Coordinates of C-alpha atoms and ligand atoms in Angstrom, one line a residue:
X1 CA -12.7 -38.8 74.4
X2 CA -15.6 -36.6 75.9
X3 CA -17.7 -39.1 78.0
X4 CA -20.9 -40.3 75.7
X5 CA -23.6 -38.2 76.8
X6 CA -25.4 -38.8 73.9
X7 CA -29.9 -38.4 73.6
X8 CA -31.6 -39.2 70.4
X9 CA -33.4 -37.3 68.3
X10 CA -37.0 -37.9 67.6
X11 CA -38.4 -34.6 66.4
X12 CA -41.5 -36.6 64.9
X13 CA -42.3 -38.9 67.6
X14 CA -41.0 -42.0 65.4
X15 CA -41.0 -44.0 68.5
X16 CA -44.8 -43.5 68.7
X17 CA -44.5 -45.8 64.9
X18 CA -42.2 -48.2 66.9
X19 CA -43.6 -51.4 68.6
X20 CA -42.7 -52.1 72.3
X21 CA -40.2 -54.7 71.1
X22 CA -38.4 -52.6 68.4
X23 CA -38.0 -50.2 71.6
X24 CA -36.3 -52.6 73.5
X25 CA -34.2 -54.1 71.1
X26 CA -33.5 -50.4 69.9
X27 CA -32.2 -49.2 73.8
X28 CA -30.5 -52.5 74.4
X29 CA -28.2 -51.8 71.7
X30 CA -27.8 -48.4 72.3
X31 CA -26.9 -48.9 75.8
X32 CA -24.4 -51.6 75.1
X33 CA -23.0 -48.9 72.5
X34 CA -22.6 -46.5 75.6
X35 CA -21.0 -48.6 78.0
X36 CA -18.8 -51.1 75.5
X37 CA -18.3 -49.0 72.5
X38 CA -17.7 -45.4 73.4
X39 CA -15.0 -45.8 76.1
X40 CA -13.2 -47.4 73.7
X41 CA -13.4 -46.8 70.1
X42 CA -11.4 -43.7 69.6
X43 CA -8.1 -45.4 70.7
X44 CA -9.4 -48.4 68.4
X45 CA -9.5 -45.8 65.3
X46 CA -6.6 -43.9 66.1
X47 CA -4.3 -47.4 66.1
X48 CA -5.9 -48.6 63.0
X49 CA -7.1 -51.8 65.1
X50 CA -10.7 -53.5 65.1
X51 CA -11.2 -53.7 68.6
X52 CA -12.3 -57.8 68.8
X53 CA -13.6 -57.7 72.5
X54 CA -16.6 -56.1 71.3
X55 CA -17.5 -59.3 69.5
X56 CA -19.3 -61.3 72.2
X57 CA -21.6 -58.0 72.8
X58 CA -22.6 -57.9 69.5
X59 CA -23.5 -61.5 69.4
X60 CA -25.6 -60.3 72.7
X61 CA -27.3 -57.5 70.8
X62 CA -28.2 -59.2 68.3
X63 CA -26.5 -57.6 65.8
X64 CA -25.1 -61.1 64.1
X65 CA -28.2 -62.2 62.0
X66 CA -30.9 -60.5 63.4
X67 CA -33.4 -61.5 61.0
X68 CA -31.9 -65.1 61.0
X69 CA -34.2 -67.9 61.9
X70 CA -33.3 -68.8 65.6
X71 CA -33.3 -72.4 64.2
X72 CA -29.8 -71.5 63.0
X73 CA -29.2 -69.3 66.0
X74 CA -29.9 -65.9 64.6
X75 CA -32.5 -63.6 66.4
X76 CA -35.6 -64.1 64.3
X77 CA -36.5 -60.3 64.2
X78 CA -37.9 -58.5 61.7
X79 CA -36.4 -56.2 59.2
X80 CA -37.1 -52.6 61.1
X81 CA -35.5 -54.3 64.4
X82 CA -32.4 -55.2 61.8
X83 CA -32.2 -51.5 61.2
X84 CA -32.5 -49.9 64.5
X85 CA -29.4 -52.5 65.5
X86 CA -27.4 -51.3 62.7
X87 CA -28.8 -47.6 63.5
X88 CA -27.6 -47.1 67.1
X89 CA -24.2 -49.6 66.0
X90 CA -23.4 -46.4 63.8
X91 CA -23.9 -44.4 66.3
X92 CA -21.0 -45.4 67.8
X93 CA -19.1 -46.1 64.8
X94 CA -19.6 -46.8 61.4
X95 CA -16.9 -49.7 61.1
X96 CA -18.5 -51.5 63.8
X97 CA -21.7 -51.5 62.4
X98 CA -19.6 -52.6 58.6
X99 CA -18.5 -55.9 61.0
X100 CA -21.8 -57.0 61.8
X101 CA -23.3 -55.8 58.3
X102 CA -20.6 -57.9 56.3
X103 CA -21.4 -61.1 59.3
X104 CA -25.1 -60.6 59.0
X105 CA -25.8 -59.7 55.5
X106 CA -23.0 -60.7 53.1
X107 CA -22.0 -63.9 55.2
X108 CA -24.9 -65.6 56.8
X109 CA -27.6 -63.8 54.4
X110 CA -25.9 -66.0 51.0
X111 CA -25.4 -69.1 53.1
X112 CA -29.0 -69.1 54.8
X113 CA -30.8 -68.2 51.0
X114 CA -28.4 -70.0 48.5
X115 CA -26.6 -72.5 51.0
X116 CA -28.1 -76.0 51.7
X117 CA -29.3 -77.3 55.2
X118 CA -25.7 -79.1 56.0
X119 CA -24.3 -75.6 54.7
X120 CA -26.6 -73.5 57.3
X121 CA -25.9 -76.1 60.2
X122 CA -22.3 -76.3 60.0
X123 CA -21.5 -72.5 59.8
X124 CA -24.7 -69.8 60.7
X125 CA -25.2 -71.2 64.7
X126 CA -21.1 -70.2 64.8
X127 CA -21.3 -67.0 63.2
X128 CA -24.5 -65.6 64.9
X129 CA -22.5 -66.3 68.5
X130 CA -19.4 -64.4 67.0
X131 CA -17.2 -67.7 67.5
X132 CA -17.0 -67.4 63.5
X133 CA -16.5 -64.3 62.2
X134 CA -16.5 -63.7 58.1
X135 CA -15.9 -61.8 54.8
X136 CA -17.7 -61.5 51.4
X137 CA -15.5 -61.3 48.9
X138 CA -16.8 -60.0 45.5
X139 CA -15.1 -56.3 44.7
X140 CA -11.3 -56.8 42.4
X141 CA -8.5 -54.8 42.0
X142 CA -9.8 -54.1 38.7
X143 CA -13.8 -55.0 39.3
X144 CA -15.0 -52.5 41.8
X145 CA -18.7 -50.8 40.4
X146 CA -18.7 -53.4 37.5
X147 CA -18.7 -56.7 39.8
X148 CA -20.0 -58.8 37.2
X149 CA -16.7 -58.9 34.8
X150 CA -14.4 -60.7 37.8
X151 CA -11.7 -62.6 36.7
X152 CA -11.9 -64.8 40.0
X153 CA -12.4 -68.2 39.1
X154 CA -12.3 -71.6 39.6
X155 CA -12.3 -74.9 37.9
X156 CA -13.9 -78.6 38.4
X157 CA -10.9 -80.7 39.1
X158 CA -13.7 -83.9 39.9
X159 CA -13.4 -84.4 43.5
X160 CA -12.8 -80.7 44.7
X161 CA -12.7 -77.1 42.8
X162 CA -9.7 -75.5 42.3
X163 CA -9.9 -71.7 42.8
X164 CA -7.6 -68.7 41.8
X165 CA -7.9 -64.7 42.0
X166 CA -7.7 -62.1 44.2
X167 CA -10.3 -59.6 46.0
X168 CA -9.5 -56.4 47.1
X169 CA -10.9 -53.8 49.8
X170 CA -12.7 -56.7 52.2
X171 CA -13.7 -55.8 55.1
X172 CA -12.9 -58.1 58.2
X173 CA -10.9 -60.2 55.9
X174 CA -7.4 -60.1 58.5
X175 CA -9.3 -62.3 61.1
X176 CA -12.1 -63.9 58.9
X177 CA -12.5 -67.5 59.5
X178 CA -14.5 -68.1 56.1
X179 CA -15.0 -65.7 53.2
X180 CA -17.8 -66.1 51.2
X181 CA -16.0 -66.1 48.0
X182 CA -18.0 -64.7 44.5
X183 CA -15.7 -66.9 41.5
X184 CA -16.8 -67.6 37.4
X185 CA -16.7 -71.4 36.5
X186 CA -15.4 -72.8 33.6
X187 CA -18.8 -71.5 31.7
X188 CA -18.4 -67.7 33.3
X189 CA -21.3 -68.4 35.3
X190 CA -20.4 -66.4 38.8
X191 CA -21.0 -68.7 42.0
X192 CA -20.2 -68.5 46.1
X193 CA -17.8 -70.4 47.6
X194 CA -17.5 -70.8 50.8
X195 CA -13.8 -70.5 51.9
X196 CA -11.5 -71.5 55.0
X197 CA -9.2 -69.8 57.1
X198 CA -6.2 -72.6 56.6
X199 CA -7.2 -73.6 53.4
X200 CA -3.7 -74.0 51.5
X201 CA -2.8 -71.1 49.4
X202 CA -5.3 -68.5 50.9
X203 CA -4.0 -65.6 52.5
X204 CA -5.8 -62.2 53.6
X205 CA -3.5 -59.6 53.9
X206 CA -4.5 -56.3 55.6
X207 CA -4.6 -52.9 53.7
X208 CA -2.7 -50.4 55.7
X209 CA -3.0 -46.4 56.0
X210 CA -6.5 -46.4 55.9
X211 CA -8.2 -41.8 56.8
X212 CA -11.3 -43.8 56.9
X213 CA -13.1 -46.5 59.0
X214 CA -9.6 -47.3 61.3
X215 CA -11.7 -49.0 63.5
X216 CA -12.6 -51.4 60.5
X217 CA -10.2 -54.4 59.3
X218 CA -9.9 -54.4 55.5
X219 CA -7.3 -56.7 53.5
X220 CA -7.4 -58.7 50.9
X221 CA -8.8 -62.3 49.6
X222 CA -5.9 -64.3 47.7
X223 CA -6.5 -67.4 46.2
X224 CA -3.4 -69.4 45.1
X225 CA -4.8 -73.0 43.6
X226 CA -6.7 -72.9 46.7
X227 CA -8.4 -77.1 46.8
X228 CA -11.9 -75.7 48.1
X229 CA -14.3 -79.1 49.0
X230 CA -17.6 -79.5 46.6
X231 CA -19.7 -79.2 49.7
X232 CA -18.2 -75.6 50.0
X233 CA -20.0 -74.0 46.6
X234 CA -24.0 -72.8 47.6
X235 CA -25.9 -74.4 45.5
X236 CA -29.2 -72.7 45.5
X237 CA -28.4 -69.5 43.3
X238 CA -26.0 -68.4 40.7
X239 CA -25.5 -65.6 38.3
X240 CA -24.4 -61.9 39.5
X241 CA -28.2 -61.7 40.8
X242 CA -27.2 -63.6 43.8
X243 CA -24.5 -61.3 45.5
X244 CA -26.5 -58.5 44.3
X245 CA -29.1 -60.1 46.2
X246 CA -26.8 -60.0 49.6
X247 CA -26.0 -56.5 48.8
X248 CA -29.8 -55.5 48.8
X249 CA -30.3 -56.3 52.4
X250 CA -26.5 -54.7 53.6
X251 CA -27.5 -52.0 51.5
X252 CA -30.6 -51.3 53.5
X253 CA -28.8 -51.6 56.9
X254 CA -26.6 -49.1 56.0
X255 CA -29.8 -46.6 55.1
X256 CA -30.6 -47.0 59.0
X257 CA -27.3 -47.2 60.0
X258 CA -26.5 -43.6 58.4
X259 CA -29.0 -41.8 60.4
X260 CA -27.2 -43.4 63.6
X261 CA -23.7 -41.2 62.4
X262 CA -25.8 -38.4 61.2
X263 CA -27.9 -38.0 65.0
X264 CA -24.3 -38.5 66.7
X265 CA -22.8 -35.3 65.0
X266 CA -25.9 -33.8 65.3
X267 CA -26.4 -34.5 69.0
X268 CA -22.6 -33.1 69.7
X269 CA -23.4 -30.3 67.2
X270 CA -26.6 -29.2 69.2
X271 CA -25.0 -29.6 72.7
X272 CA -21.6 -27.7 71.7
X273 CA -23.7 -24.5 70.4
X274 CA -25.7 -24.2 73.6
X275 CA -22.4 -24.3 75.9
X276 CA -19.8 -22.5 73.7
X277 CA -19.8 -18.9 74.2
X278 CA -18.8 -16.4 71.7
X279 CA -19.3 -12.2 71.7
X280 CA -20.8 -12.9 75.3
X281 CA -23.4 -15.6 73.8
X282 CA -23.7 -19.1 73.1
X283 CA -23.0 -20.0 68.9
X284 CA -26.1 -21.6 69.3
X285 CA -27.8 -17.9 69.5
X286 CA -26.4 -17.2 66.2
X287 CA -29.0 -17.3 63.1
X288 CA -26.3 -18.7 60.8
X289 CA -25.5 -21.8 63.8
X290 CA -29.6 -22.1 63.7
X291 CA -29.5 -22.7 60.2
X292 CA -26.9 -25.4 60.2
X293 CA -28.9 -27.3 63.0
X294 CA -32.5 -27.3 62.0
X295 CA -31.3 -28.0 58.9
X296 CA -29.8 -31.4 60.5
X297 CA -32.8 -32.2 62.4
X298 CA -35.3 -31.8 59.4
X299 CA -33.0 -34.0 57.2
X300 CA -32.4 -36.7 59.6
X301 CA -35.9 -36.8 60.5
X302 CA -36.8 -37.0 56.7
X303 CA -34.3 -40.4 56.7
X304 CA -35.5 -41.4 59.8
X305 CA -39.4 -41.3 57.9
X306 CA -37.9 -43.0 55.0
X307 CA -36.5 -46.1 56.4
X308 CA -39.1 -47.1 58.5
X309 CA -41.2 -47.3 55.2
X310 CA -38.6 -48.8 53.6
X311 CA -38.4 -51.2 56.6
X312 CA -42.1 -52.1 56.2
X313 CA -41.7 -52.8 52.7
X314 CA -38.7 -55.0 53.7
X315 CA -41.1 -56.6 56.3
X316 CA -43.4 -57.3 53.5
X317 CA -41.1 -58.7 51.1
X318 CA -41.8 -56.4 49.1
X319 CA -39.0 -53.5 48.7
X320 CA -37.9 -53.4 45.9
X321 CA -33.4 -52.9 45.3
X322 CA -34.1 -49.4 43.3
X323 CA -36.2 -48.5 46.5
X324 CA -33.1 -49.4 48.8
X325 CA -30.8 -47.8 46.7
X326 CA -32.5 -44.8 47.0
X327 CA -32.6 -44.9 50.7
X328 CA -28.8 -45.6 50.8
X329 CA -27.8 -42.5 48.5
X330 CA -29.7 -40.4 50.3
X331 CA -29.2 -41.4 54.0
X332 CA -25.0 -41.7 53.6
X333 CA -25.3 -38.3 51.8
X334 CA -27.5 -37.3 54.6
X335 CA -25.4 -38.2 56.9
X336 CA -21.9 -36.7 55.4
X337 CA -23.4 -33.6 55.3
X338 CA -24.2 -33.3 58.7
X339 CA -21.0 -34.5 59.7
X340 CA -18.9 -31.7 58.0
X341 CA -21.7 -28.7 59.0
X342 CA -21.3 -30.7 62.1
X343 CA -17.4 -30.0 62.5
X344 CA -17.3 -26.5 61.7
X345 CA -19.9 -25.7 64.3
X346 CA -17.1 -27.4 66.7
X347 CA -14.6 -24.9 65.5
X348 CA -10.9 -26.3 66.0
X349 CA -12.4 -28.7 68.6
X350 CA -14.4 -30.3 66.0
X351 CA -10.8 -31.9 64.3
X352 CA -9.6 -33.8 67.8
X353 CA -10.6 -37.2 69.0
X354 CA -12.0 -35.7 71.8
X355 CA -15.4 -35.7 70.0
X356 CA -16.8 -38.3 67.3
X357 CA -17.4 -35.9 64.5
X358 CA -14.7 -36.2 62.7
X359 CA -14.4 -39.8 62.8
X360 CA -17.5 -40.2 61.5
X361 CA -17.5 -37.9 58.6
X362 CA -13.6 -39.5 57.8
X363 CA -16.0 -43.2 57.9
X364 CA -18.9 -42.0 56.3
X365 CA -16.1 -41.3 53.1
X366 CA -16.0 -45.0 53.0
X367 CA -19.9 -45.4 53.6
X368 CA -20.7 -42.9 50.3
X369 CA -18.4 -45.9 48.3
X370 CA -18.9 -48.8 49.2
X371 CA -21.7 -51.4 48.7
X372 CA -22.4 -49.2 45.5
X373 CA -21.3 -45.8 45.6
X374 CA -23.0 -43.3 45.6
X375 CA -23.1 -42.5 41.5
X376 CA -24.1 -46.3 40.6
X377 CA -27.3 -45.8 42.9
X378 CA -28.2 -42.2 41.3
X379 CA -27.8 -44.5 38.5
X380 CA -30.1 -47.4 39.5
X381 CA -32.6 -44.8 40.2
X382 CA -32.2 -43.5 36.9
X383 CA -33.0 -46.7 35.3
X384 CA -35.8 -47.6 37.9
X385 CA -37.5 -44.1 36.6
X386 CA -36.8 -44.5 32.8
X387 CA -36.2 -48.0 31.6
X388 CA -33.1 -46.7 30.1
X389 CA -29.6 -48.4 31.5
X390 CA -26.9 -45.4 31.8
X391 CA -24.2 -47.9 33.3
X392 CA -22.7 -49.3 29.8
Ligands
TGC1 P1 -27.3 -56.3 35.7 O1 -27.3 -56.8 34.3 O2 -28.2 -55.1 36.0 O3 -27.8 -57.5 36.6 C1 -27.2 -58.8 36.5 C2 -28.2 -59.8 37.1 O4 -28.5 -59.5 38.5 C3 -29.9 -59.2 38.7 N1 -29.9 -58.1 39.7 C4 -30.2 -58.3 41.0 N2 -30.6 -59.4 41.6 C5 -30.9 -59.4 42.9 N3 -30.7 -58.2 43.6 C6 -30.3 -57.1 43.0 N4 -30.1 -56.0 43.7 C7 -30.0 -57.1 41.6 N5 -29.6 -56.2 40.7 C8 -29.5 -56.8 39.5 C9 -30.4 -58.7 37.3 O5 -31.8 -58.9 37.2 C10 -29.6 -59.7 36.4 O6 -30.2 -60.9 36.5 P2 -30.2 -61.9 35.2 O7 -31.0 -63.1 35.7 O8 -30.9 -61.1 34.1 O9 -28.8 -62.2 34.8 O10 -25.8 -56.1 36.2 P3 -24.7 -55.1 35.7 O11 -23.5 -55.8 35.4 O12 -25.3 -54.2 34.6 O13 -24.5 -54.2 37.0 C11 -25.5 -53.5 37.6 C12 -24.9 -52.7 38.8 C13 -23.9 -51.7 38.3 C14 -26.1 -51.9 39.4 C15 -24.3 -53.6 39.8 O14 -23.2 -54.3 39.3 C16 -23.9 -52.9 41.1 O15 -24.7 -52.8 42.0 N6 -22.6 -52.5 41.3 C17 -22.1 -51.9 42.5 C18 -21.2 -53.0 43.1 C19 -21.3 -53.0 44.6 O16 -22.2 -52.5 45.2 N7 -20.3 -53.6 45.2 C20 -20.3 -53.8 46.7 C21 -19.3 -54.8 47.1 S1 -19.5 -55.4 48.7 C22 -19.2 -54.1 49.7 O17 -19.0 -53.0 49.3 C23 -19.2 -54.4 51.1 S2 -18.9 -53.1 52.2 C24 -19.4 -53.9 53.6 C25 -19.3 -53.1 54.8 O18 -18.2 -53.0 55.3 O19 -20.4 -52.7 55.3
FAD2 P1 -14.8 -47.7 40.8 O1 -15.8 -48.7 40.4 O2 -13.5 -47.7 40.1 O3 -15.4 -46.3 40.6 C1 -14.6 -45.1 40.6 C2 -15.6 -43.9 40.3 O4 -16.2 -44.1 39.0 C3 -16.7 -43.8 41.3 O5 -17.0 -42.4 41.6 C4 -17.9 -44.4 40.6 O6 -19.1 -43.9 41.0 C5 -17.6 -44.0 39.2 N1 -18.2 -44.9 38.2 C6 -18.0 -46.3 38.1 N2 -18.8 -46.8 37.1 C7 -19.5 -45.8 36.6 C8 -20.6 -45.6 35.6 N3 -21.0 -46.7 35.0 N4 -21.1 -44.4 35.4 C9 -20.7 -43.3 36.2 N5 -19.7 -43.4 37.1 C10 -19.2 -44.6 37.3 N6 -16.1 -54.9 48.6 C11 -16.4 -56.2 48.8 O7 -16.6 -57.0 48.0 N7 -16.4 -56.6 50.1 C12 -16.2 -55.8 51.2 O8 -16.3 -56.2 52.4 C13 -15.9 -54.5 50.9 N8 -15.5 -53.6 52.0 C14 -15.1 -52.4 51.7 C15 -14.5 -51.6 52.7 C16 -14.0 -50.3 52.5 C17 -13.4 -49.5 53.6 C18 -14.1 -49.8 51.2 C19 -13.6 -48.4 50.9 C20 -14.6 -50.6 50.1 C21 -15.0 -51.9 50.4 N9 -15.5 -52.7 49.3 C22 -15.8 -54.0 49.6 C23 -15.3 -52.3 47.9 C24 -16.4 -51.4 47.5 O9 -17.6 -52.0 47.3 C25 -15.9 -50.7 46.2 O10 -14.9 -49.8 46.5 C26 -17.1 -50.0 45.5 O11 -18.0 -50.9 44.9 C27 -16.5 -49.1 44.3 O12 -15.6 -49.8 43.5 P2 -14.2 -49.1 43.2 O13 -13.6 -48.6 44.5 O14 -13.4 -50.0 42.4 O15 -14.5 -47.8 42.4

């Protein structure tokens, strides 16, 4: 791969919005992306392998609960730092930035809100340092948009809960050491679990032949009478509100972490016309090449605007999930976009390894799907606007 030369985009002086330490938070993670992540994560998507010696530097960066408390050993930052991690982790790659989303917001998020203190003590200090690393289990083979009619379940046996069922498309599950685990009780009321690696009949096995994030683990989450301890179920919230509620903050990650994918291809993009000649010129002199870019540079600046409001919302508690959801559609859309205008201003070069294009737009396939794809949030919108529910 071409060595990272990459310079951000910033064609409305966003930085100027930014406070010194979202800066620095911002440029530590993008230089640790540089020097760890870029060397490296082409062969890690080509062989279909999630490259675990990045783990420790993500722990460094932050990027395992960074709005924590540091009581539990996250970073304590607020929600627009969150974002600019997850921003310049998808810069380098979008599966990366899915490890720490799924560790940050779908494992430690549920056990920090709905778990109790003994809960946040015995697992959150393990999975902020990376020595832990987990899954959130909710999506089934046959419960993907529709979450809330699982089959999962699990029943009281008196001193323990005995679970059965099976989750599909998980990221991280191959080498999760606990799965937070979304199950109906005997009532059909949906709860999380808090599940072991070793736990006797619970297996995660990994889904193979993946086009899209390679650099990403995904498997499954069986459950075979799995004994799971009392202590394990969280016990502060219940009902299909409460993984909707993790997915409200990975959600919004993934807003900023769109743009990151979306100024990498556009960065390449820009760089590529100005050097590659053509009819005695470089593509970049041609109107129709023009087009292409400044069209890239006024959408990403446009999602680049939107999160940081978003991201003060967040900061204010008061962002609301159709307002995420929003940000989400557009930004992954965004971002695809640009990634396939992107290629073609590569030409043939724009389909090798040797640039990050194409692996981005293959990831950003994934991105558009999961965590609500990218119909169900038109559709959440929809609602939001009219009152009227077009899901059922
Ligand atoms: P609905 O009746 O609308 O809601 C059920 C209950 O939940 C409440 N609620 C929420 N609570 C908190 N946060 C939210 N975002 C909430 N949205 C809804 C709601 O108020 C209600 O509460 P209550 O007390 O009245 O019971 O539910 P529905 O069954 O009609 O479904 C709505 C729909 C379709 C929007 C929802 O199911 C949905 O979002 N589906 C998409 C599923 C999804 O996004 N799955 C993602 C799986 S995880 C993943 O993809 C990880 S990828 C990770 C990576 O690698 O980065
Ligand atoms: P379906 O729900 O079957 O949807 C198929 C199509 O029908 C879509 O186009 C959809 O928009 C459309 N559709 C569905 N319902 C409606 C409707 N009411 N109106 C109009 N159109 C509709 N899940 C987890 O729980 N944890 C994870 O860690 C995780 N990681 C993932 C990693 C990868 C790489 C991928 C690809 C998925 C992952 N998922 C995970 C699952 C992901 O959240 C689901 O794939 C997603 O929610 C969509 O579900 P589905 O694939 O079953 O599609």
């Amino acid at each position: 791969m071409k060595p990272d030369l990459f310079e951000a985009p910033d064609y409305y002086n966003i930085d100027d919005l930014l406070s010194e330490e979202h800066k620095l938070i911002r440029d530590a993670a993008r230089a640790w992306v540089k020097r760890d992540v870029s060397p490296i994560i082409e062969e890690a998507a080509q062989n279909a392998e999630f490259p675990k010696s990045i783990i420790p530097g993500l722990a460094e960066i932050g990027a395992f609960g960074p709005y924590i408390p540091e009581e539990y050993g996250g970073a304590g930052l607020d929600q627009i730092s969150y974002g600019l991690i997850m921003q310049e982790i998808e810069r380098g790659d979008s599966g990366v930035r899915s490890t720490a989303s799924v560790q940050s917001s779908l494992v430690m998020y549920p056990i920090w809100k709905y778990g109790n203190e003994a809960q946040r003590n015995k697992y959150l200090p393990k999975l902020a340092s990376g020595e832990w690393m987990g899954s959130f289990g909710l999506t089934e083979p046959d419960h993907g948009s529709n979450p809330g009619g699982m089959v999962t379940n699990f029943k009281d046996m008196g001193d323990h809960y005995l679970l059965n069922g099976a989750k599909l498309w998980i990221s991280n599950s191959p080498f999760c050491d606990v799965a937070v685990v979304w199950a109906k009780n005997e009532e059909g009321r949906i709860h999380g679990l808090v599940v072991e690696r070793g736990m006797e009949g619970f297996s995660t096995p990994e889904t193979h032949n993946k086009w899209s994030l390679r650099a990403s683990a995904t498997g499954e989450l069986i459950f075979q009478d799995v004994k799971i301890p009392k202590e394990n179920l969280l016990p502060n919230k219940s009902g299909l509100g409460a993984p909707l509620g993790c997915l409200d903050s990975a959600r919004y990650g993934i807003a900023w972490g769109a743009i990151g994918a979306a100024m990498d291809c556009y960065d390449t993009a820009l760089r590529y016309a100005k050097e590659r000649i053509q009819f005695g010129k470089p593509i970049g002199a041609f109107q129709l090449q023009q087009k292409k870019l400044a069209e890239m540079i006024t959408e990403i600046t446009k999602a680049q605007l939107l999160v940081l409001r978003l991201g003060q919302l967040k900061n204010e508690g008061k962002a609301t999930t159709a307002q995420i959801s929003m940000a989400k559609r557009n930004n992954v859309d965004m971002a695809l976009k640009i990634a396939r205008e992107a290629r073609q201003i590569l030409g043939a070069m724009g389909i090798t390894g040797e640039y990050s294009i194409m692996r981005h737009m293959m990831n950003l396939e994934s991105v558009i799907t999961y965590e609500g794809t990218h119909d169900i949030h038109l559709l959440i919108t929809g609602m939001d606007i009219t009152g009227l529910n077009a899901f059922k």
